[in-house]
CSV table of C-alpha atoms in Angstrom, one decimal:
chain,number,residue,atom,x,y,z
A,13,MET,CA,96.9,97.6,87.5
A,14,PHE,CA,97.0,99.5,90.8
A,15,THR,CA,98.1,96.4,92.7
A,16,LYS,CA,101.5,96.3,90.9
A,17,SER,CA,104.6,96.9,93.0
A,18,LEU,CA,106.8,98.1,90.0
A,19,LEU,CA,105.5,100.3,87.3
A,20,GLU,CA,107.7,100.8,84.3
A,21,ASN,CA,107.3,104.0,82.2
A,22,PRO,CA,104.0,104.8,83.9
A,23,LYS,CA,101.6,106.9,81.9
A,24,ASN,CA,99.5,109.8,83.4
A,25,ILE,CA,101.5,109.9,86.6
A,26,THR,CA,103.0,113.0,88.0
A,27,TYR,CA,104.4,114.1,91.4
A,28,GLU,CA,104.8,117.3,93.2
A,29,GLY,CA,108.0,119.1,92.2
A,30,GLU,CA,108.4,117.3,88.9
A,31,ASP,CA,110.5,119.2,86.4
A,32,SER,CA,109.2,120.0,82.9
A,33,ASP,CA,112.0,118.0,81.2
A,34,GLU,CA,111.7,115.1,83.7
A,35,GLN,CA,110.4,111.7,82.8
A,36,ILE,CA,109.2,109.2,85.3
A,37,LEU,CA,110.9,105.8,84.5
A,38,TYR,CA,109.8,103.7,87.4
A,39,VAL,CA,107.4,103.9,90.2
A,40,LEU,CA,107.9,101.5,93.1
A,41,ARG,CA,105.8,100.7,96.1
A,42,GLN,CA,105.7,98.0,98.7
A,43,SER,CA,104.6,94.5,97.6
A,44,PHE,CA,100.9,94.1,97.6
A,45,LEU,CA,101.4,91.1,99.9
A,46,VAL,CA,102.3,93.4,102.8
A,47,ASN,CA,98.5,94.2,102.9
A,48,ILE,CA,97.6,90.6,103.7
A,49,PRO,CA,97.7,91.0,107.6
A,50,TRP,CA,95.2,93.9,107.7
A,51,VAL,CA,93.0,92.4,105.0
A,52,LEU,CA,92.8,89.2,107.0
A,53,LEU,CA,92.0,91.1,110.2
A,54,MET,CA,89.3,93.1,108.5
A,55,GLY,CA,87.9,89.8,107.1
A,56,VAL,CA,87.7,88.4,110.7
A,57,LEU,CA,86.1,91.7,112.1
A,58,VAL,CA,83.4,91.6,109.4
A,59,PHE,CA,82.0,88.5,111.1
A,60,VAL,CA,82.4,89.6,114.8
A,61,PRO,CA,78.8,91.1,115.0
A,62,PHE,CA,77.2,87.7,114.1
A,63,PHE,CA,79.1,86.1,117.0
A,64,LEU,CA,78.4,88.9,119.4
A,65,PHE,CA,74.7,89.5,118.6
A,66,PRO,CA,73.3,86.5,120.6
A,67,PHE,CA,75.0,87.9,123.7
A,68,ILE,CA,73.6,91.5,123.5
A,69,PRO,CA,71.2,92.1,126.4
A,70,SER,CA,67.5,92.1,125.5
A,71,PHE,CA,67.1,95.7,126.8
A,72,ILE,CA,69.2,97.0,123.9
A,73,SER,CA,66.7,98.1,121.2
A,74,ASP,CA,66.7,96.9,117.6
A,75,GLY,CA,67.3,100.4,116.4
A,76,PHE,CA,70.4,100.7,118.6
A,77,ARG,CA,71.7,97.3,117.3
A,78,LEU,CA,71.1,98.4,113.7
A,79,GLY,CA,72.9,101.8,114.2
A,80,SER,CA,75.8,100.2,115.9
A,81,LEU,CA,76.1,97.5,113.2
A,82,LEU,CA,76.2,100.2,110.5
A,83,PHE,CA,78.8,102.1,112.5
A,84,TRP,CA,80.9,98.9,112.9
A,85,TYR,CA,81.0,98.3,109.2
A,86,LEU,CA,81.7,102.0,108.5
A,87,ILE,CA,84.8,101.8,110.8
A,88,ILE,CA,86.0,98.7,109.0
A,89,PHE,CA,85.6,100.3,105.6
A,90,GLY,CA,87.3,103.6,106.8
A,91,TYR,CA,90.2,101.7,108.4
A,92,SER,CA,90.7,99.6,105.2
A,93,PHE,CA,90.5,102.6,103.0
A,94,GLN,CA,93.1,104.4,105.1
A,95,LYS,CA,95.4,101.4,105.1
A,96,PHE,CA,95.1,101.1,101.4
A,97,LEU,CA,95.8,104.7,100.8
A,98,ASN,CA,98.9,104.5,103.0
A,99,TRP,CA,100.1,101.6,100.8
A,100,PHE,CA,99.2,103.1,97.5
A,101,PHE,CA,100.7,106.5,98.1
A,102,ASN,CA,103.9,105.5,99.8
A,103,VAL,CA,105.9,105.3,96.6
A,104,TYR,CA,109.5,105.6,95.4
A,105,ILE,CA,109.8,107.4,92.1
A,106,ILE,CA,112.8,106.9,89.8
A,107,SER,CA,113.0,109.4,87.0
A,108,ASN,CA,115.7,110.2,84.4
A,109,LYS,CA,117.0,112.9,86.8
A,110,LYS,CA,116.4,111.8,90.5
A,111,ILE,CA,115.1,109.4,93.0
A,112,VAL,CA,112.1,110.5,95.1
A,113,ASP,CA,110.8,108.9,98.2
A,114,VAL,CA,107.2,109.9,99.1
A,115,ASP,CA,106.1,109.0,102.6
A,116,PHE,CA,102.7,109.2,104.2
A,117,HIS,CA,101.8,107.8,107.5
A,118,GLY,CA,98.4,108.0,108.9
A,119,ILE,CA,96.5,111.2,108.1
A,120,MET,CA,99.0,113.6,109.7
A,121,TYR,CA,102.4,112.8,108.4
A,122,LYS,CA,103.9,113.5,105.0
A,123,ASN,CA,107.6,113.4,104.0
A,124,ILE,CA,109.1,113.7,100.5
A,125,SER,CA,112.8,113.4,99.9
A,126,GLU,CA,114.8,113.3,96.7
A,127,ALA,CA,118.3,113.0,95.4
A,128,PRO,CA,119.8,113.4,92.0
A,129,LEU,CA,120.7,110.2,90.2
A,130,LYS,CA,124.3,111.2,89.7
A,131,SER,CA,124.7,111.4,93.5
A,132,VAL,CA,123.9,107.7,94.0
A,133,GLU,CA,127.0,105.9,95.1
A,134,ASP,CA,125.9,102.5,96.1
A,135,VAL,CA,122.8,100.3,95.7
A,136,THR,CA,122.2,97.2,97.8
A,137,SER,CA,119.3,94.7,98.0
A,138,THR,CA,118.4,92.4,100.8
A,139,VAL,CA,116.0,89.5,101.1
A,140,LYS,CA,115.5,88.1,104.5
A,141,GLY,CA,113.0,85.9,106.4
A,142,ALA,CA,110.9,83.0,105.2
A,143,PHE,CA,108.2,85.4,103.9
A,144,GLY,CA,110.8,87.4,101.9
A,145,ILE,CA,112.5,84.3,100.5
A,146,ILE,CA,109.2,82.5,99.5
A,147,PHE,CA,107.7,85.6,97.8
A,148,ASN,CA,111.0,87.2,96.7
A,149,ILE,CA,110.3,90.4,98.7
A,150,GLY,CA,113.0,92.5,100.2
A,151,ASP,CA,114.6,95.9,100.8
A,152,VAL,CA,116.7,98.0,98.5
A,153,TYR,CA,119.1,100.6,100.0
A,154,VAL,CA,120.4,103.5,97.9
A,155,GLN,CA,123.3,105.4,99.3
A,156,THR,CA,124.0,108.9,98.1
A,157,ALA,CA,127.1,111.0,98.2
A,158,GLY,CA,127.6,114.1,100.3
A,159,GLU,CA,125.6,113.9,103.5
A,160,SER,CA,125.0,110.4,104.8
A,161,ARG,CA,121.5,110.1,103.1
A,162,GLU,CA,120.2,106.7,102.4
A,163,PHE,CA,116.9,105.9,100.6
A,164,GLU,CA,115.3,102.7,101.9
A,165,PHE,CA,112.9,101.0,99.6
A,166,THR,CA,111.3,98.4,101.9
A,167,HIS,CA,109.4,95.2,101.1
A,168,VAL,CA,109.5,95.6,97.4
A,169,ASP,CA,108.9,92.8,94.9
A,170,THR,CA,112.0,91.3,93.2
A,171,PRO,CA,114.6,93.6,95.1
A,172,SER,CA,117.5,92.3,93.0
A,173,ARG,CA,115.8,93.4,89.8
A,174,VAL,CA,115.1,96.8,91.3
A,175,ARG,CA,118.7,97.1,92.4
A,176,ASP,CA,119.9,96.2,88.9
A,177,LEU,CA,117.5,98.7,87.3
A,178,ILE,CA,118.8,101.6,89.5
A,179,SER,CA,122.4,100.6,89.2
A,180,ASP,CA,122.2,100.5,85.3
A,181,LEU,CA,120.4,103.8,85.4
A,182,VAL,CA,123.0,105.5,87.6
A,183,ALA,CA,125.8,104.0,85.5
A,184,ARG,CA,124.3,105.3,82.3
A,185,LYS,CA,123.7,108.7,83.8
A,186,LYS,CA,127.3,109.0,85.1
A,187,HIS,CA,128.7,107.7,81.7
A,188,ASN,CA,126.8,110.4,79.8
A,189,GLU,CA,128.1,113.2,81.9
B,11,MET,CA,59.6,97.5,143.5
B,12,ASN,CA,63.0,96.0,143.0
B,13,ASN,CA,62.0,95.0,139.5
B,14,LEU,CA,61.2,98.6,138.7
B,15,ILE,CA,64.5,99.9,139.9
B,16,PHE,CA,66.3,97.2,137.9
B,17,THR,CA,64.4,98.2,134.8
B,18,ASP,CA,65.2,101.8,135.3
B,19,LEU,CA,68.9,101.0,135.8
B,20,LEU,CA,69.0,99.0,132.6
B,21,ARG,CA,67.2,101.8,130.7
B,22,SER,CA,69.7,104.4,132.0
B,23,TYR,CA,72.6,102.0,131.2
B,24,GLY,CA,71.1,101.7,127.6
B,25,ASN,CA,71.0,105.6,127.3
B,26,VAL,CA,74.6,106.0,128.4
B,27,LEU,CA,75.6,103.4,125.8
B,28,ALA,CA,73.5,105.3,123.1
B,29,ILE,CA,75.2,108.6,124.0
B,30,LEU,CA,78.6,107.0,124.0
B,31,ILE,CA,78.0,105.5,120.4
B,32,LEU,CA,76.7,108.9,119.2
B,33,VAL,CA,79.8,110.7,120.5
B,34,LEU,CA,82.0,108.1,118.7
B,35,GLU,CA,80.0,108.5,115.5
B,36,PHE,CA,80.4,112.3,115.7
B,37,LEU,CA,84.2,111.9,116.2
B,38,TYR,CA,84.2,109.5,113.3
B,39,ILE,CA,82.7,112.2,111.0
B,40,ILE,CA,85.7,114.3,111.8
B,41,PHE,CA,88.0,111.4,110.9
B,42,ALA,CA,86.0,110.9,107.6
B,43,PHE,CA,86.4,114.6,106.9
B,44,LEU,CA,90.2,114.4,107.5
B,45,ILE,CA,90.3,111.5,105.0
B,46,THR,CA,88.9,113.7,102.3
B,47,ARG,CA,91.5,116.3,103.0
B,48,GLN,CA,94.2,113.7,103.1
B,49,VAL,CA,93.1,112.2,99.7
B,50,LYS,CA,93.2,115.7,98.2
B,51,LEU,CA,96.8,116.2,99.6
B,52,LEU,CA,97.9,112.7,98.4
B,53,ASN,CA,96.5,113.3,94.9
B,54,HIS,CA,98.3,116.6,94.8
B,55,SER,CA,101.7,115.0,95.8
B,56,PHE,CA,101.4,112.0,93.6
B,57,ASN,CA,98.9,112.2,90.8
B,58,THR,CA,97.6,109.0,89.2
B,59,PRO,CA,94.7,108.1,86.9
B,60,TYR,CA,92.8,106.9,90.0
B,61,GLU,CA,92.5,110.5,91.5
B,62,LYS,CA,88.8,110.7,90.9
B,63,THR,CA,88.0,107.2,92.2
B,64,PHE,CA,89.8,107.9,95.5
B,65,LYS,CA,88.1,111.3,95.8
B,66,SER,CA,84.7,109.8,95.2
B,67,ILE,CA,85.3,107.0,97.8
B,68,ALA,CA,86.5,109.6,100.4
B,69,TRP,CA,83.4,111.7,99.8
B,70,ILE,CA,81.0,108.7,99.9
B,71,HIS,CA,82.6,107.6,103.1
B,72,LEU,CA,82.1,111.1,104.7
B,73,LEU,CA,78.4,111.1,103.6
B,74,ALA,CA,77.9,107.6,104.9
B,75,SER,CA,79.3,108.6,108.3
B,76,ILE,CA,77.0,111.6,108.4
B,77,GLY,CA,74.1,109.3,107.3
B,78,VAL,CA,74.9,106.7,110.0
B,79,PHE,CA,75.1,109.5,112.7
B,80,ALA,CA,71.7,111.0,111.6
B,81,LEU,CA,70.1,107.5,111.4
B,82,SER,CA,71.4,106.6,114.9
B,83,ILE,CA,69.8,109.8,116.3
B,84,LEU,CA,66.5,108.8,114.9
B,85,LEU,CA,66.8,105.1,115.8
B,86,PHE,CA,68.3,105.3,119.4
């Protein structure tokens, strides 16, 4: 299901820069619940024209009203689609070789950063706020060696489980080498 | 006389509003086109089984925005 925050051994998923001998083990994204604020906002905006129509001056033609109404719903759809894409494609990929953070913001910004699993030094998870505690949503920080690079997996479901999965994977990787 | 001036004012106000909406709709077509490019880029960076679905939605959205613009020219 595409609404899942954590996908284990996902099928038919590849990413830019994937090695031929690499296998994606986990794909993480923010909890689906982070979409609730904009979904609610769009839900309210859908009904705005019904409240505004009685106040539209009579000199505005019916054609103008219809055109504006269609444009209004097009904007709502476009904005929702854009927000959904931002959520869906902002992923953290954990493969048998590395950790990859794929970031997209709006339609103009793209950032992909990666670090080998063996360079991971410390994994921390945090759950904070009432929302986080109620729904078990939090952040996972992955500290890598060398430069002071930190991967930040924000608003993920079950952060302690994610931390545990990464820690175990890193421990196995280091043990095998 | 006063009534005629008032009617003319309202009509010109309506025309300005119509032109403004048409300009916004034209700008929206550019935004919709950028979304189709974005979807292509996103699918390239992170490929999932939903690639075709996203691509179709983006193109339908672009066609709809062109359709609304054309319809508005006819209706306004």
